[in-house]
Coordinates of C-alpha atoms and ligand atoms in Angstrom, one line a residue:
X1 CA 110.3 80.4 118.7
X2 CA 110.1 83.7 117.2
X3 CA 106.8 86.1 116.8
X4 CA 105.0 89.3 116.7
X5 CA 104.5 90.0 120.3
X6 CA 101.7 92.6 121.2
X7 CA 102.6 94.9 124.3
X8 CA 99.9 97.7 124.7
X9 CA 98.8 100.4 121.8
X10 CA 101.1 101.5 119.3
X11 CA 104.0 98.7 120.5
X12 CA 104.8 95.1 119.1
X13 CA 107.9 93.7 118.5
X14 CA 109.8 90.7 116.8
X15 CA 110.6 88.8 120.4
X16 CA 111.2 85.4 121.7
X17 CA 107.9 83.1 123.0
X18 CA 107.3 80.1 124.1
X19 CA 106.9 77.3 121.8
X20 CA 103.0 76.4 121.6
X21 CA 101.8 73.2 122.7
X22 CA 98.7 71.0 122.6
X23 CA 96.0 72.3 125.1
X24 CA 93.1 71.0 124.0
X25 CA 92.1 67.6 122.2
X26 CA 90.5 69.0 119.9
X27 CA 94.4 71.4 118.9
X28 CA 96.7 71.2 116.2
X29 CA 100.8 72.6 116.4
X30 CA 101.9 74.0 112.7
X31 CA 104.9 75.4 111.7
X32 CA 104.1 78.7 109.6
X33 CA 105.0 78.9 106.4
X34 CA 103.2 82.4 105.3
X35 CA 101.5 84.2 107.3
X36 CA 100.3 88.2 106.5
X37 CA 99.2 91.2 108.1
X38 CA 95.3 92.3 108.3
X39 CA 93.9 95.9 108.6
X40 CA 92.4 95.0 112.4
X41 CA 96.1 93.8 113.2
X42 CA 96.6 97.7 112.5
X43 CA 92.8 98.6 114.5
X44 CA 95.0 96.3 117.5
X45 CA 97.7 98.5 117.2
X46 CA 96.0 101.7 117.6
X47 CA 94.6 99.9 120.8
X48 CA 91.2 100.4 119.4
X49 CA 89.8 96.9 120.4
X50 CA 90.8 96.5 124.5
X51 CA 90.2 92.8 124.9
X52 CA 93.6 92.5 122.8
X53 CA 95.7 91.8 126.1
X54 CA 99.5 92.5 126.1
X55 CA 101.6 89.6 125.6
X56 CA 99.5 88.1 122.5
X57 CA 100.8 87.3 119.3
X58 CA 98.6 89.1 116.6
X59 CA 98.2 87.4 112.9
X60 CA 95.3 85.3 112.0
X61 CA 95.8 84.3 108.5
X62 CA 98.5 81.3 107.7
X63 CA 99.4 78.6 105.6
X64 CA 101.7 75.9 107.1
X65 CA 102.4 72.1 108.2
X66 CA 101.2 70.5 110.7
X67 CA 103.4 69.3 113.3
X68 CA 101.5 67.4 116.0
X69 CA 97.6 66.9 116.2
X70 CA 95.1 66.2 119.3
X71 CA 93.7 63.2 120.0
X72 CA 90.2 63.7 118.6
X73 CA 91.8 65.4 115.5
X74 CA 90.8 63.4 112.7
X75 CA 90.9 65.6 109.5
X76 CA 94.6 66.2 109.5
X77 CA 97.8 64.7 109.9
X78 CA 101.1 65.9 110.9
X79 CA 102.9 66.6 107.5
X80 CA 99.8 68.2 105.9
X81 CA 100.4 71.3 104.2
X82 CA 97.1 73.2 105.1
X83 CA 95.5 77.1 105.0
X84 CA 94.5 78.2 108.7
X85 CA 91.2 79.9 108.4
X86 CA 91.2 83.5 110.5
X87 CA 88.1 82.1 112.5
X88 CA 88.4 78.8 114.7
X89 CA 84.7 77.1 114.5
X90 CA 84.3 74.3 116.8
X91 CA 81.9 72.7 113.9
X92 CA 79.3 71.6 117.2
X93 CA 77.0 74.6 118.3
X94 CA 73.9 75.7 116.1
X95 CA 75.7 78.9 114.8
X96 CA 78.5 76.6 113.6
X97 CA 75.5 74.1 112.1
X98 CA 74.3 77.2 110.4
X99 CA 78.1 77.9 109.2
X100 CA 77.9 81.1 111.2
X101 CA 81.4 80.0 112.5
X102 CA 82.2 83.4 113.3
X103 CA 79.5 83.3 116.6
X104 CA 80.5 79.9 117.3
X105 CA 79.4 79.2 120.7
X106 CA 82.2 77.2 122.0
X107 CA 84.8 79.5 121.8
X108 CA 85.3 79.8 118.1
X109 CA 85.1 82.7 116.1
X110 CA 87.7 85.4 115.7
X111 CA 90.2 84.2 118.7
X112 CA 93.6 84.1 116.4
X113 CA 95.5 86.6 117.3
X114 CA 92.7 88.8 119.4
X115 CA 91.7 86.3 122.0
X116 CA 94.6 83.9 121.7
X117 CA 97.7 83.7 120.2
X118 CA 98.5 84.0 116.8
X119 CA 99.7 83.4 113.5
X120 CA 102.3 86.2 112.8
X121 CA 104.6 82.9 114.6
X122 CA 107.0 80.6 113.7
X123 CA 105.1 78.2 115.0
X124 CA 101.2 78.2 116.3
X125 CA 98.4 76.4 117.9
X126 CA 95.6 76.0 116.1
X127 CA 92.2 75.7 117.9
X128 CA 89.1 72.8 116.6
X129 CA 92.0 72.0 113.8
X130 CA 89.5 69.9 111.9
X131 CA 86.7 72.4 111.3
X132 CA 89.1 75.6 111.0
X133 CA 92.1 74.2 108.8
X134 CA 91.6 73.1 105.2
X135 CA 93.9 71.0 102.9
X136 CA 96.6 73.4 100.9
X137 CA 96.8 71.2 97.4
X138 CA 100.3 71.1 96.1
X139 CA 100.1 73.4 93.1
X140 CA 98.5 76.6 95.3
X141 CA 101.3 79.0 96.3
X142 CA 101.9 80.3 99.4
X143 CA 100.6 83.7 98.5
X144 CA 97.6 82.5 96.5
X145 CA 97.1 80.1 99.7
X146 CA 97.1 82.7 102.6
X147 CA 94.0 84.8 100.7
X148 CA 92.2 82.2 101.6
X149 CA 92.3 82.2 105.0
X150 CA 90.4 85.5 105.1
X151 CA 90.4 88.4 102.8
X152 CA 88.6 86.5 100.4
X153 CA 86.1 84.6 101.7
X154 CA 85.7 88.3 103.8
X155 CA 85.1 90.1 100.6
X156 CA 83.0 87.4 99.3
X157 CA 80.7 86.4 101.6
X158 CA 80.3 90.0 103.5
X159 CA 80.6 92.2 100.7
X160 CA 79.3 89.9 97.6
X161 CA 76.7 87.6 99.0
X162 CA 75.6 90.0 101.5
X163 CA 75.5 92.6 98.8
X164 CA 74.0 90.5 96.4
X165 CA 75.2 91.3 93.8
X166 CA 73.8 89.8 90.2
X167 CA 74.1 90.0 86.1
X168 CA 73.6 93.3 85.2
X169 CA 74.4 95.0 88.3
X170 CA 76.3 98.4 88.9
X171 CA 78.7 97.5 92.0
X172 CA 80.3 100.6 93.9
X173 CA 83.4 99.3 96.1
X174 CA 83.9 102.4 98.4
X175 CA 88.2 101.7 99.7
X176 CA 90.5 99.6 96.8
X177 CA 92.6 98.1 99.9
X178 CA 92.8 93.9 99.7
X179 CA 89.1 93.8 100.9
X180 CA 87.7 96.1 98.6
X181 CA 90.0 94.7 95.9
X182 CA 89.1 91.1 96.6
X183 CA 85.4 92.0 96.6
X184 CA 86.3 93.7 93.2
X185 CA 87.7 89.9 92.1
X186 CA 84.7 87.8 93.9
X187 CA 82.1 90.1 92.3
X188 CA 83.0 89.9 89.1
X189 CA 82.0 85.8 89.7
X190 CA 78.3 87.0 89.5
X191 CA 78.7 89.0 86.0
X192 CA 77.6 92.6 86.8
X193 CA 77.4 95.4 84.3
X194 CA 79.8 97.5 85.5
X195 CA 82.3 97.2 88.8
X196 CA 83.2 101.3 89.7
X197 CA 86.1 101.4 92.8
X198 CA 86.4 104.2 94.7
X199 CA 89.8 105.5 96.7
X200 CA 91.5 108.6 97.4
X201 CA 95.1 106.8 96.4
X202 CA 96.1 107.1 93.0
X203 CA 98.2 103.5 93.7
X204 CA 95.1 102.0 94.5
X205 CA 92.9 103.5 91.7
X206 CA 96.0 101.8 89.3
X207 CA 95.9 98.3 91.6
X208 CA 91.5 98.3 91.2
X209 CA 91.8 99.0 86.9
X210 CA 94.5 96.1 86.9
X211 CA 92.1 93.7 89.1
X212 CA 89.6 94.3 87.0
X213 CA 87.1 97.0 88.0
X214 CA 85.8 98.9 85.0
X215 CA 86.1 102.3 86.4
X216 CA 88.3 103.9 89.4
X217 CA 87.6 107.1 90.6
X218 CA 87.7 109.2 93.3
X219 CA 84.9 110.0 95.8
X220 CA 83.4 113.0 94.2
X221 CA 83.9 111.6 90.7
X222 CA 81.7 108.6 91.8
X223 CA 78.8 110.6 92.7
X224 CA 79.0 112.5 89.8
X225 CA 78.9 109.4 87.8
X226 CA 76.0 107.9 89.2
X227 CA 73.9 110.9 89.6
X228 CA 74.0 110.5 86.1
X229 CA 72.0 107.1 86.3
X230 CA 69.6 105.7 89.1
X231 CA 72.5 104.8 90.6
X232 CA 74.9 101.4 92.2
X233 CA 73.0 98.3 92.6
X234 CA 75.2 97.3 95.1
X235 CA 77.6 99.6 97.2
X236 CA 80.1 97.9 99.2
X237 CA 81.6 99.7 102.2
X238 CA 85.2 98.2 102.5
X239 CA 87.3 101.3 104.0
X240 CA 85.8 100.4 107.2
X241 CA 85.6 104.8 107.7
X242 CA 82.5 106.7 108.7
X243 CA 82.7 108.6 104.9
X244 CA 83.1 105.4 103.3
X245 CA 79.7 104.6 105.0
X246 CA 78.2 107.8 103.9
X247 CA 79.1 108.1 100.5
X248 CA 77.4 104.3 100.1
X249 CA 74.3 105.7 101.5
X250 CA 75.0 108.5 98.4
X251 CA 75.6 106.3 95.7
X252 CA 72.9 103.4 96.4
X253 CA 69.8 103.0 93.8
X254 CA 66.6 103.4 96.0
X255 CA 66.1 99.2 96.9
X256 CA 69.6 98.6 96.5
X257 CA 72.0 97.6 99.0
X258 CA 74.7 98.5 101.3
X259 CA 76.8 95.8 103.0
X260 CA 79.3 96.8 104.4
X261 CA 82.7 94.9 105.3
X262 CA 84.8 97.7 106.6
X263 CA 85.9 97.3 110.7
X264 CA 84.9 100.5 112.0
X265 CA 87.1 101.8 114.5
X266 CA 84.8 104.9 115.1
X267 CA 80.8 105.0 115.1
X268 CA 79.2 105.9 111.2
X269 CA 76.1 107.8 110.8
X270 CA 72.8 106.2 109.8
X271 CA 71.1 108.3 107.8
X272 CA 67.7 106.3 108.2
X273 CA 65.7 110.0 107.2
X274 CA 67.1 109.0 103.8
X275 CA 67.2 105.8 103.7
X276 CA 64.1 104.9 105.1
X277 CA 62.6 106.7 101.4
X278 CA 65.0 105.0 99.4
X279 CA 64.0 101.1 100.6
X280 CA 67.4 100.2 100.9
X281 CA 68.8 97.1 102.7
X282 CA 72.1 97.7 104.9
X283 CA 74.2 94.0 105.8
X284 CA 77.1 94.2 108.0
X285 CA 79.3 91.0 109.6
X286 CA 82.3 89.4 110.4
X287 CA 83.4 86.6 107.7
X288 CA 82.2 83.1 108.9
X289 CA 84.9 81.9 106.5
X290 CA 82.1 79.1 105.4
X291 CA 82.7 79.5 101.4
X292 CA 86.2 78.7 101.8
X293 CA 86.3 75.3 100.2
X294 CA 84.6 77.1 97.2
X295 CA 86.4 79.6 96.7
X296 CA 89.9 77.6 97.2
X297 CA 88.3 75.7 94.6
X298 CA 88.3 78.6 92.0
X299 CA 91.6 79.7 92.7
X300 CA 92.8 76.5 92.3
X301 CA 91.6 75.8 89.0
X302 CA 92.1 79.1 87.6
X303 CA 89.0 80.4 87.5
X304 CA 89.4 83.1 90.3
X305 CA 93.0 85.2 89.4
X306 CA 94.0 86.4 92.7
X307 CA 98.2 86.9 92.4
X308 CA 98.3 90.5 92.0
X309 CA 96.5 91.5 95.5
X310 CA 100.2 90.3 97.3
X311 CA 102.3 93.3 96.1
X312 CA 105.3 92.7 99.1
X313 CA 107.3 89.6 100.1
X314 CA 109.1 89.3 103.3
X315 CA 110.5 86.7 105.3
X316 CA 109.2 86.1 108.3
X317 CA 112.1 87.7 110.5
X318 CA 111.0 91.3 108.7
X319 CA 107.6 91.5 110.4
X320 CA 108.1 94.9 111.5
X321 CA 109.5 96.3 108.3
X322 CA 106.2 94.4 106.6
X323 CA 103.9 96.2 109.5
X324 CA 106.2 99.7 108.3
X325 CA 105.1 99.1 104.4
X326 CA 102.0 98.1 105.2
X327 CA 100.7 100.5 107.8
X328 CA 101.7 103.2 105.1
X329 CA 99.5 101.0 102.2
X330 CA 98.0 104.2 100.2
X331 CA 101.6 105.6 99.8
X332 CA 103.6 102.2 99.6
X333 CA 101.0 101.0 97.0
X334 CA 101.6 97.6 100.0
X335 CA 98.1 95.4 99.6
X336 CA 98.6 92.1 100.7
X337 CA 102.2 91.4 102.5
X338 CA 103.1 88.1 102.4
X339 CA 105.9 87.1 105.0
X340 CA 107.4 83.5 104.0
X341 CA 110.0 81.0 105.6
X342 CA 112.7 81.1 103.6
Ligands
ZN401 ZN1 91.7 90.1 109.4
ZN402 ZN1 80.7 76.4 117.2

């Protein structure tokens, strides 16, 4: 088969790789049929996360069919079309009884594409296929589909929930990239007053006002605009940059929160001088991918509009000309790439 094939920082490339085959009982083969690119595929890249070893094949969002299935594989059959959710949960330990899958115990959690290989694939092996696969109903497209798989439930859960956000609230989204802009969709579930994003790309200020957020400004505009009031309810970090963290810390009400989605690459400054007198809560976290049966459930029926955050189609064969357009996302206007078999 064909994939993205990591070989050390700042080099991958479209190569030739084994097929995948069934290792554990618990496995099941797809064949991808859309797969995209994440922000940490580009935090990989920049070889800021060393357990990455040279050789794997990056991606960990897909939809697809399966192929083959383990033996004590029970949920799925081959001939399913289903979402693969980015983190594997083994659906046994007490983390995965909590729906913390993203600590699972037994080697779930984030492993696609960091730990072991990937999605960006023509084909891949799924790990504990019943607890981390879910059923793709006919009408969903593929690029409504493959949101599922992490950048909303990531927006959602970590951003939204954590945040949480309510009626009436001011919600600050610091970085309109697909997080921020899907925590700019999945907030607007809870009816808040008023949803500000904040970026410094003018294609991404345009992106947030079409997704729905009631203001988009830039950084210094946002502070201006809340000094004017007691300030955001809610600020969600989703830039995943050390600013980003500080300019949350700025904008937060005194008890309001912070959580914070963004992957930092480099350590943020805790302000707790300040915070300490303003009473506010901080949440951080990896997605545990547990409200993806709701939220699919949304999109399905309409209720959650989600089509505009995939601005670029590719086929599968173009993966580095989709890492290209969206590496350079603030100039490219690129959010969600969506790479298809034709
Ligand atoms: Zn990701
Ligand atoms: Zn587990």
């Amino acid at each position: 088969m064909r994939a993205l094939v990591y070989h050390g920082a700042n080099q991958a490339s479209w190569d030739t790789a084994p097929d995948p085959v069934i290792e554990e009982p618990t496995d099941a083969i797809l064949r991808v049929d859309a797969t995209t690119i994440c922000g940490s595929d580009l935090h990989i890249l920049r070889g800021e996360l060393p357990e990455v070893r040279a050789g794997t094949i990056l991606g960990h969002e897909a939809v697809g069919e399966v192929l083959e299935v383990g033996r004590e594989v029970h949920s799925i059959h081959p001939g399913d079309g289903v979402i693969v959710s980015s983190v594997s949960a083994c659906g046994k330990c007490p983390f995965c009884g909590d729906g913390m899958y993203g600590q699972c115990r037994n080697g779930g959690g984030w492993i696609l594409g960091n730990l072991i290989n990937g999605t960006q694939a023509e084909l891949v092996r799924v790990p504990f296929a019943d607890h981390s696969t879910h059923r793709r109903p006919d009408a969903l497209s593929r690029g409504d589909a493959v949101l599922l798989a992490e950048v909303l439930p990531t927006a959602y859960e970590v951003g939204v929930c954590n945040g949480h956000v309510g009626p009436g609230d001011t919600v600050a989204v610091v970085g309109a990239g697909p997080v921020g802009l899907a925590a700019v969709i999945t907030a607007r579930i809870y009816s808040p007053r008023r949803i500000i994003a904040v970026d410094l790309s003018p294609a991404r200020l345009e992106a947030a006002r079409h997704l729905g957020a009631d203001a988009a400004e830039l950084p210094g505009r946002l502070i201006a605009d809340l000094a004017e009031g007691a300030g955001a309810d809610v600020a969600i970090e989703a830039a995943g940059d050390p600013d980003g963290f500080v300019l949350c810390t700025r904008v937060v009400r005194p008890g309001g929160h912070i959580a914070n989605i963004g992957m930092h690459g480099k350590p943020a400054t805790l302000h707790l001088e300040a915070l300490w007198r303003k009473n506010v809560t901080i949440s951080t976290g990896q997605v545990n991918t547990s409200s993806t049966p709701w939220l699919l459930d949304l999109v399905t029926s309409g209720r959650l509009q989600v089509s505009r955050l995939v601005t670029h189609t590719f086929g599968l064969h173009q993966m580095e000309d989709a890492y290209d357009v969206f590496s350079q996302g603030t100039d490219t206007g690129a959010l969600k790439v969506l790479l298809h078999r034709k």
